[in-house]
Coordinates of C-alpha atoms in Angstrom, one line a residue:
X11 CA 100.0 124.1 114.5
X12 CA 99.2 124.7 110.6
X13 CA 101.4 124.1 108.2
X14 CA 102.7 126.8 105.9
X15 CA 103.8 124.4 103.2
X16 CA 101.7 123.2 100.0
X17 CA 101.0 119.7 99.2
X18 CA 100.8 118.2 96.1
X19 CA 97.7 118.8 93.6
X20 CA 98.3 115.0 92.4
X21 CA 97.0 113.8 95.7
X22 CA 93.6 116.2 95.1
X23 CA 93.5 115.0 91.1
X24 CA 93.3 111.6 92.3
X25 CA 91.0 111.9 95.1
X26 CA 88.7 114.0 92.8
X27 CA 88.7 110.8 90.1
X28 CA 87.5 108.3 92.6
X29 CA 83.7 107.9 93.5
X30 CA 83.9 109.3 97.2
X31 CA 81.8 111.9 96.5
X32 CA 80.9 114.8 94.1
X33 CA 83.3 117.0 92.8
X34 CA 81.3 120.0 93.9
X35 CA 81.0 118.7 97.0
X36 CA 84.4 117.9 97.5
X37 CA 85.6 121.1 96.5
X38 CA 82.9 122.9 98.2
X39 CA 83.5 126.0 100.2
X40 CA 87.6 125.8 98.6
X41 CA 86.6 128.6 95.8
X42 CA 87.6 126.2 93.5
X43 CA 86.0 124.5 90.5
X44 CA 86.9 121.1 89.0
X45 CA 88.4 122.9 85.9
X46 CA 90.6 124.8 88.4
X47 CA 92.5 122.4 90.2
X48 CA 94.2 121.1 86.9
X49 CA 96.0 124.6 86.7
X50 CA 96.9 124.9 90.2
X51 CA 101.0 124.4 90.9
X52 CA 100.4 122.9 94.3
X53 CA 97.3 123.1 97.0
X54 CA 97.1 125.5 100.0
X55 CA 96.9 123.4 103.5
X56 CA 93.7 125.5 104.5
X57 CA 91.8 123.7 101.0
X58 CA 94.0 120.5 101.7
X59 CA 91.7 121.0 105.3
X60 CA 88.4 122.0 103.7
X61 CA 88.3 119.0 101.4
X62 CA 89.0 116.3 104.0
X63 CA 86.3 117.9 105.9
X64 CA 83.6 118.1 102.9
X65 CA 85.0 113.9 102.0
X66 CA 84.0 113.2 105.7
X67 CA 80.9 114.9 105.3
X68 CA 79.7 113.4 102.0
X69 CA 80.8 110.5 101.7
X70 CA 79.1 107.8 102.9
X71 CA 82.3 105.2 102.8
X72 CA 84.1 105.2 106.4
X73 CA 86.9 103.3 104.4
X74 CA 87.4 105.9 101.8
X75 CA 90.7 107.5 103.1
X76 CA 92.5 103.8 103.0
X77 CA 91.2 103.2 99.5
X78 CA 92.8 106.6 98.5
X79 CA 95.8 105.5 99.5
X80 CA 95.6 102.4 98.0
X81 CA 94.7 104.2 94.5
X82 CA 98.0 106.9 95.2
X83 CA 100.6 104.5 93.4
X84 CA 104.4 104.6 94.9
X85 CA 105.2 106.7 91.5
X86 CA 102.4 109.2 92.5
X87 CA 104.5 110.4 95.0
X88 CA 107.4 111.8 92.7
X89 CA 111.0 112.1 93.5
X90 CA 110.4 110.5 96.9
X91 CA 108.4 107.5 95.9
X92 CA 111.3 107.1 92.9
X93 CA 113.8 107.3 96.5
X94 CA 112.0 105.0 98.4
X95 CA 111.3 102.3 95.4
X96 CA 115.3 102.5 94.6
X97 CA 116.1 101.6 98.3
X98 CA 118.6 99.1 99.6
X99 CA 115.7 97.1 101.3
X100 CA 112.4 97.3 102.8
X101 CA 113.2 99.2 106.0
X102 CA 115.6 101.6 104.1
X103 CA 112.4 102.6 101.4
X104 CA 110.3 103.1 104.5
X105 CA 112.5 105.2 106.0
X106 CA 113.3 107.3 103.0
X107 CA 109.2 107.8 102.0
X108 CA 108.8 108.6 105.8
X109 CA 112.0 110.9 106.4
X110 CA 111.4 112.9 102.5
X111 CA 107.2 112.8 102.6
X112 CA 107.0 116.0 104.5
X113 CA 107.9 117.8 101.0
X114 CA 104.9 116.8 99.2
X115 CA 102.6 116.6 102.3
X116 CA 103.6 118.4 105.5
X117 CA 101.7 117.8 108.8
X118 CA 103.4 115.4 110.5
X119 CA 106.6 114.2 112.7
X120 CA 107.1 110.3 112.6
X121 CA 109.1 108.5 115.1
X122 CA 110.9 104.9 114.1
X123 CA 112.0 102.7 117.1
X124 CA 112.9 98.5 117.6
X125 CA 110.8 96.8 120.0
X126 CA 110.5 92.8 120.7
X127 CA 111.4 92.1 117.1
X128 CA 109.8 94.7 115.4
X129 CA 110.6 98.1 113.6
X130 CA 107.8 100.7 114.9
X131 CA 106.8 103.3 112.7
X132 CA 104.6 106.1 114.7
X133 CA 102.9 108.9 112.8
X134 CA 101.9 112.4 115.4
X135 CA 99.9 115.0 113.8
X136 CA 101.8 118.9 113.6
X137 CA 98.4 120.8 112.5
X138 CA 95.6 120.3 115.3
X139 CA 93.5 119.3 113.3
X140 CA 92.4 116.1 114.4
X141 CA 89.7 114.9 111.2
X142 CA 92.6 116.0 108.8
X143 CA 95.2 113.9 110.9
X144 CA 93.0 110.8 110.7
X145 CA 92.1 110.3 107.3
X146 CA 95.9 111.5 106.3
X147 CA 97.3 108.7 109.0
X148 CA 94.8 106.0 107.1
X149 CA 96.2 107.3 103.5
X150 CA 99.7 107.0 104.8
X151 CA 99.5 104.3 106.5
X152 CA 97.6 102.5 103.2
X153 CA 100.4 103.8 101.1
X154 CA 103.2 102.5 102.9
X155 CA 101.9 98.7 103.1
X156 CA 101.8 99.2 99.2
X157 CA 105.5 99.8 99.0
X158 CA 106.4 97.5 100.8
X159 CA 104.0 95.1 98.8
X160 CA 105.5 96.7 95.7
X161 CA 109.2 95.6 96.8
X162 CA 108.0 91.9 97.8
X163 CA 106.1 91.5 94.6
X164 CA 102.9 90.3 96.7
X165 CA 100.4 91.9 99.5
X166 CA 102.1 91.9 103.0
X167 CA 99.1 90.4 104.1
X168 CA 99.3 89.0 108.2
X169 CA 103.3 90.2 108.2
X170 CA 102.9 93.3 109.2
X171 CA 100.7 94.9 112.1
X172 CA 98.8 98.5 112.4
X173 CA 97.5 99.9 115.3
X174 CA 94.4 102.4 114.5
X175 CA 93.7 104.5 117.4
X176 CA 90.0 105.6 117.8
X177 CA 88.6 103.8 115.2
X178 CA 84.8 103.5 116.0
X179 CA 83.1 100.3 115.9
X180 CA 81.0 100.5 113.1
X181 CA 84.0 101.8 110.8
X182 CA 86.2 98.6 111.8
X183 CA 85.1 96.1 109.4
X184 CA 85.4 98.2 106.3
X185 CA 89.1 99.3 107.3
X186 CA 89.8 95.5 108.0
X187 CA 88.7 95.0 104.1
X188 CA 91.1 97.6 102.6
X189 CA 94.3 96.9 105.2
X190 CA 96.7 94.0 104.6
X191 CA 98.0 94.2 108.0
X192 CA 96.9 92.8 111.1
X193 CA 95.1 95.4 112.9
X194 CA 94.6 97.1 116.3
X195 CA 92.4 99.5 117.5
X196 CA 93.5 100.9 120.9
X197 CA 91.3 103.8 122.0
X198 CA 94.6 106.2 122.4
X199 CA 98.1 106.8 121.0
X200 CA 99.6 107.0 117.9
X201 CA 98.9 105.5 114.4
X202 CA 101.3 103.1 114.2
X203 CA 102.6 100.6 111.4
X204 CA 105.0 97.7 113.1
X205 CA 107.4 95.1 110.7
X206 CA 109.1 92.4 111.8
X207 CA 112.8 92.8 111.3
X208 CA 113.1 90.3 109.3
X209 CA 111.2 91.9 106.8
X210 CA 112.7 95.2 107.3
X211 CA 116.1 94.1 106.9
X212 CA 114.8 92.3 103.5
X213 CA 117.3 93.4 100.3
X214 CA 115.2 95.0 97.8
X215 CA 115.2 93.5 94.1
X216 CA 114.4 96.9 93.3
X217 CA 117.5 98.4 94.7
X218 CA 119.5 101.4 92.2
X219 CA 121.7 102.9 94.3
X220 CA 122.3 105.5 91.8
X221 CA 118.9 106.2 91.1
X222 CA 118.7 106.4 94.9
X223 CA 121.1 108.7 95.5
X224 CA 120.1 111.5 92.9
X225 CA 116.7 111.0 93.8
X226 CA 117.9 112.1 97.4
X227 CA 119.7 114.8 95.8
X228 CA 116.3 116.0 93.9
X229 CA 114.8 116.1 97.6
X230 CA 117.3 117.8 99.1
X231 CA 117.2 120.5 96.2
X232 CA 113.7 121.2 97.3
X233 CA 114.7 121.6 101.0
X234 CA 117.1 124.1 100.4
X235 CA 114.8 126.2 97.9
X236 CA 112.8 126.2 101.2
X237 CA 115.6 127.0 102.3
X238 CA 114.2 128.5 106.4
X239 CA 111.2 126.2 106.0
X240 CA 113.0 122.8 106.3
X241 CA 113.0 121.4 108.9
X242 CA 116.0 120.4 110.6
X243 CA 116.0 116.8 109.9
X244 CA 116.3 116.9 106.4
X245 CA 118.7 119.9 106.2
X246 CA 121.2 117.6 108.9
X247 CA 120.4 114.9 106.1
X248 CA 121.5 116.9 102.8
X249 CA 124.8 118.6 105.5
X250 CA 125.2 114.4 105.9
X251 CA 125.1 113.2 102.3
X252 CA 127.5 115.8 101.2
X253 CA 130.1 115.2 104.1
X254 CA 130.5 111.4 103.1
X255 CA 130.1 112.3 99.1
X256 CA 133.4 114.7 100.4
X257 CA 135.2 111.8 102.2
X258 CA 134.5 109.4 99.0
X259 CA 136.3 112.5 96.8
X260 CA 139.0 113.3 98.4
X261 CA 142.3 111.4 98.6
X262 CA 143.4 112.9 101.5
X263 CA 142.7 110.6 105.0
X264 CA 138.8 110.1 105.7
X265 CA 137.5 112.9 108.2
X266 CA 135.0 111.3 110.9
X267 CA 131.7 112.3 110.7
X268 CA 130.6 115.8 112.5
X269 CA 129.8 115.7 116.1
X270 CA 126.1 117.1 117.7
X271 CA 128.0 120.3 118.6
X272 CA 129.9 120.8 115.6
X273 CA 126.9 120.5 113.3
X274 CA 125.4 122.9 115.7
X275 CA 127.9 125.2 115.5
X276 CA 127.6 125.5 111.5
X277 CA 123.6 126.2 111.9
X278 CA 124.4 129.1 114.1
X279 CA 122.7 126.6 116.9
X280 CA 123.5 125.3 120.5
X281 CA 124.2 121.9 121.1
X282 CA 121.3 121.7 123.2
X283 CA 118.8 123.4 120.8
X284 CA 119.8 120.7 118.3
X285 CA 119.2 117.9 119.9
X286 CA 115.9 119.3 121.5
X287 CA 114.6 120.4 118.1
X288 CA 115.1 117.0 116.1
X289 CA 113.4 114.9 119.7
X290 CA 110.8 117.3 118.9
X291 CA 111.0 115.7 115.4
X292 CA 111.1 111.7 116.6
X293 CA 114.7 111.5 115.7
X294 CA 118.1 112.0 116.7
X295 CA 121.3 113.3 115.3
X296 CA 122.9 109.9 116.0
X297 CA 120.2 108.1 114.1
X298 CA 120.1 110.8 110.9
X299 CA 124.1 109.5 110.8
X300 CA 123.4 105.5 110.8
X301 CA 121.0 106.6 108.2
X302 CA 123.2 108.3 106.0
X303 CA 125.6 105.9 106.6
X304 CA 123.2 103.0 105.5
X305 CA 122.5 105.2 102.0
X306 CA 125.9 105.3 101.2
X307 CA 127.1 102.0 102.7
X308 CA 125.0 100.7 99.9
X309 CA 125.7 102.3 97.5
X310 CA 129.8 102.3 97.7
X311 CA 129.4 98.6 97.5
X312 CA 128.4 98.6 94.2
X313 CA 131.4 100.1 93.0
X314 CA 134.7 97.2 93.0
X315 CA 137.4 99.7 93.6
X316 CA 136.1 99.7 97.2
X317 CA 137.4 97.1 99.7
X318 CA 135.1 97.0 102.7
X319 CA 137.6 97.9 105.0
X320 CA 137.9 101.3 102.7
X321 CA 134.1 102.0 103.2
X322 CA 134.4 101.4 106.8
X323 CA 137.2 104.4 106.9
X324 CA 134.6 106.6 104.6
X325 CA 132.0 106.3 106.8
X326 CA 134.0 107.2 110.5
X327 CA 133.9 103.4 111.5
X328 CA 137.2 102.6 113.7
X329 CA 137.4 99.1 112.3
X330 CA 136.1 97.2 109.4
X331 CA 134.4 95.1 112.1
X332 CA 132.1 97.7 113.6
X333 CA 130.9 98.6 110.3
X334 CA 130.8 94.7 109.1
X335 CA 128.2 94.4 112.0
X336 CA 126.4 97.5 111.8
X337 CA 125.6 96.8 108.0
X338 CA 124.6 92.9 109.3
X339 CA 121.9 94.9 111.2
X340 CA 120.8 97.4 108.6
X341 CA 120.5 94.7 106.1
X342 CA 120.3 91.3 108.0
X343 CA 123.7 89.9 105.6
X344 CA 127.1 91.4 106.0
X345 CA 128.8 93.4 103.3
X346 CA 130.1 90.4 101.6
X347 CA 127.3 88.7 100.7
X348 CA 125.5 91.9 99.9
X349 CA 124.2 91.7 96.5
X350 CA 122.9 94.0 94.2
X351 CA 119.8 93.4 91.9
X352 CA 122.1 93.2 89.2
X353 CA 124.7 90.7 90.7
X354 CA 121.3 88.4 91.7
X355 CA 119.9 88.7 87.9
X356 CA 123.0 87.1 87.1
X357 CA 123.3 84.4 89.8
X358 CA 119.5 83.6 89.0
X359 CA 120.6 83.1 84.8
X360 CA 123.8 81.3 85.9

C-alpha cells in the first residue's frame, strides 16, 4: 500500500547531480523545477514514485539505480548511516541501517534469518508499486555492500552473495559491473543480500559505542515525533533501549526484560496482535530483544566498572554463561576478548 511518510530530498539532490537523465525530465510531471527541490524539507512518496518512473523512462542506463546507490555515501544517510557506521561489527551496522532506514525512506519490510552459514537479508516491497520497489531494492541493496566495504576498508568483492529476482537478460551484465557480490537472478522471490557469518560476526574498527547509542537515540526521537506512524518495530526498540538504560541506572536488583504480553499490555495491544503485527514486519519480539541486548552488550563493555557477570544480570541473562555464549554468536569472540577500536589502536602501537 502507499506510504504516508516523506523520504529524504538528499536521495533526489544526488540523483538529480548524476548523468541519468535531464533534470526536466526527471522531474517531469512532479510540478517541480530543479531550483525547487533545494528548498523542499523532505519529498512526498507520490514524486518519490513519479521520478523513478520518468529515470526508467529516460534513461538509457539499466544499471543506473545500482550506481545511485553506489554514489549515496554511508554519511548521506544521516543519523542512521552515523548508527550503522558506529556499529559493534558488520552484522550489527547492517542490522541497524536495515531496522532505522524506514525513517528516511519508507516502503519496505526486511526480514533477517541464518541459513547454511549465512546471514539472509530479504527486502519485500509495502507500496505496490513494483518499478519503484525495483530500482529502490537495487539502491539498497548497492548501499549496503558499501558499508560493509566501508567497515572492511576494501570492496566485499566474491564474499558476499545477491539474489536479483527478475532481472532481464539484457540488463544482467551491466548490474554484474556495478555489484561486488556474487549474483543470482532467480525469476521470483525476494531481493536478497546473503553474508557469510563470518563476516557478519566481524568486530568493526569503526565501532563508538557512544556514538552508537545517541545516534539510536536521534532515531528514536524521530519515531516518536511520528509518534502513530511508527511502526511497531522501532517503537518496541526505543520501549527496549530505555528498559536496559533503566536496569544500568538503578541500584536496585536488575528487572528481566518485558515479556510479549506485558509489552502488549503497555501498547493498549493483545498478545496476539503483537506478535502478528511485527511477523507482518519480518521480525519478532524475541529477536527485537537479542538485538537490544547486542547494542548494549557492547557498549557496557567499554566501561571497566562492569564485570561480565554484571552485564549478564543487566541484560535478563540467568547466568554469565548464557550471555558469554550468546555474545560468542553475536560477535564470533566472547566478552573477554572483545576489544574496542581503541583497546586495538593500542595493542597495534604496543
Amino acid at each position: 500500500m502507499p506510504t504516508d511518510h516523506p523520504t529524504s530530498k538528499t536521495y533526489l539532490l544526488i540523483l538529480l547531480s548524476q548523468s541519468f537523465a535531464p533534470a526536466e525530465r526527471i522531474l517531469e510531471g512532479t510540478g517541480l523545477a530543479r531550483r525547487d527541490v533545494d528548498t523542499l524539507d523532505a519529498v512526498d512518496f507520490s514524486t518519490v514514485q513519479t521520478v523513478v518512473r520518468n529515470v526508467e523512462r529516460y534513461s538509457n542506463d539499466p544499471a543506473w539505480p545500482a550506481k545511485l546507490g553506489s554514489r549515496v555515501g554511508i554519511t548521506s544517510h544521516g543519523t542512521v548511516g552515523f548508527a550503522a557506521l558506529s556499529a559493534p561489527s558488520v552484522g550489527q551496522a547492517l542490522t541497524t541501517f536495515v531496522r532505522w532506514e524506514p525513517i528516511r525512506t519508507p516502503g519496505y519490510r526486511a526480514t533477517t534469518w541464518e541459513q547454511n552459514g549465512q546471514i539472509a537479508i530479504s527486502v519485500r516491497d509495502t507500496t505496490g508499486d513494483p518499478t519503484y520497489h525495483r530500482a529502490f531494492c537495487l539502491i539498497f541493496l548497492r548501499g549496503l555492500e558499501t558499508l560493509i566495504g566501508a567497515i572492511i576498508n576494501q570492496p566485499c568483492h566474491g564474499q558476499t552473495t545477491l539474489a536479483l529476482p527478475g532481472t532481464p537478460a539484457n540488463a544482467r551484465r551491466a548490474l554484474a559491473e556495478e555489484f561486488e557480490s556474487t549474483l543470482d537472478f532467480p525469476e521470483t522471490g525476494d531481493f536478497t543480500l546473503r553474508v557469510p557469518k563470518h563476516l557478519w560476526t566481524r568486530p568493526s574498527p569503526l565501532s563508538d559505542p557512544e556514538a552508537h547509542r545517541l545516534n539510536l537515540q536521534k532515531c528514536e526521537q524521530i519515531v516518536a515525533e511520528r509518534d502513530s506512524t511508527a511502526t511497531l518495530d522501532l517503537i518496541l526498540q526505543t520501549l527496549l533501549r530505555q528498559h536496559f538504560e533503566q536496569n544500568v541506572s538503578d541500584r536496585g536488583e536488575p528487572v528481566p526484560p518485558p515479556t510479549s504480553g506485558q509489552m502488549a499490555d503497555r501498547l493498549h495491544l493483545s498478545e496476539r496482535t503483537l506478535i502478528r503485527r511485527l511477523k507482518s514486519l519480518g521480525t519478532s519480539y524475541r529477536a527485537l530483544i537479542e538485538e537490544s541486548r547486542q547494542n548494549t552488550a557492547a557498549h557496557l563493555l567499554t566501561d571497566a566498572r562492569y564485570r561480565v557477570a554484571d552485564i549478564a544480570d543487566l541484560l535478563g541473562y540467568q547466568t554469565p554463561s548464557n550471555f558469554s555464549r550468546a555474545f560468542s554468536r553475536w560477535f564470533g569472540v566472547s566478552p573477554g576478548r572483545f576489544e574496542t577500536p581503541a583497546e586495538a589502536n593500542e595493542a597495534d602501537q604496543s
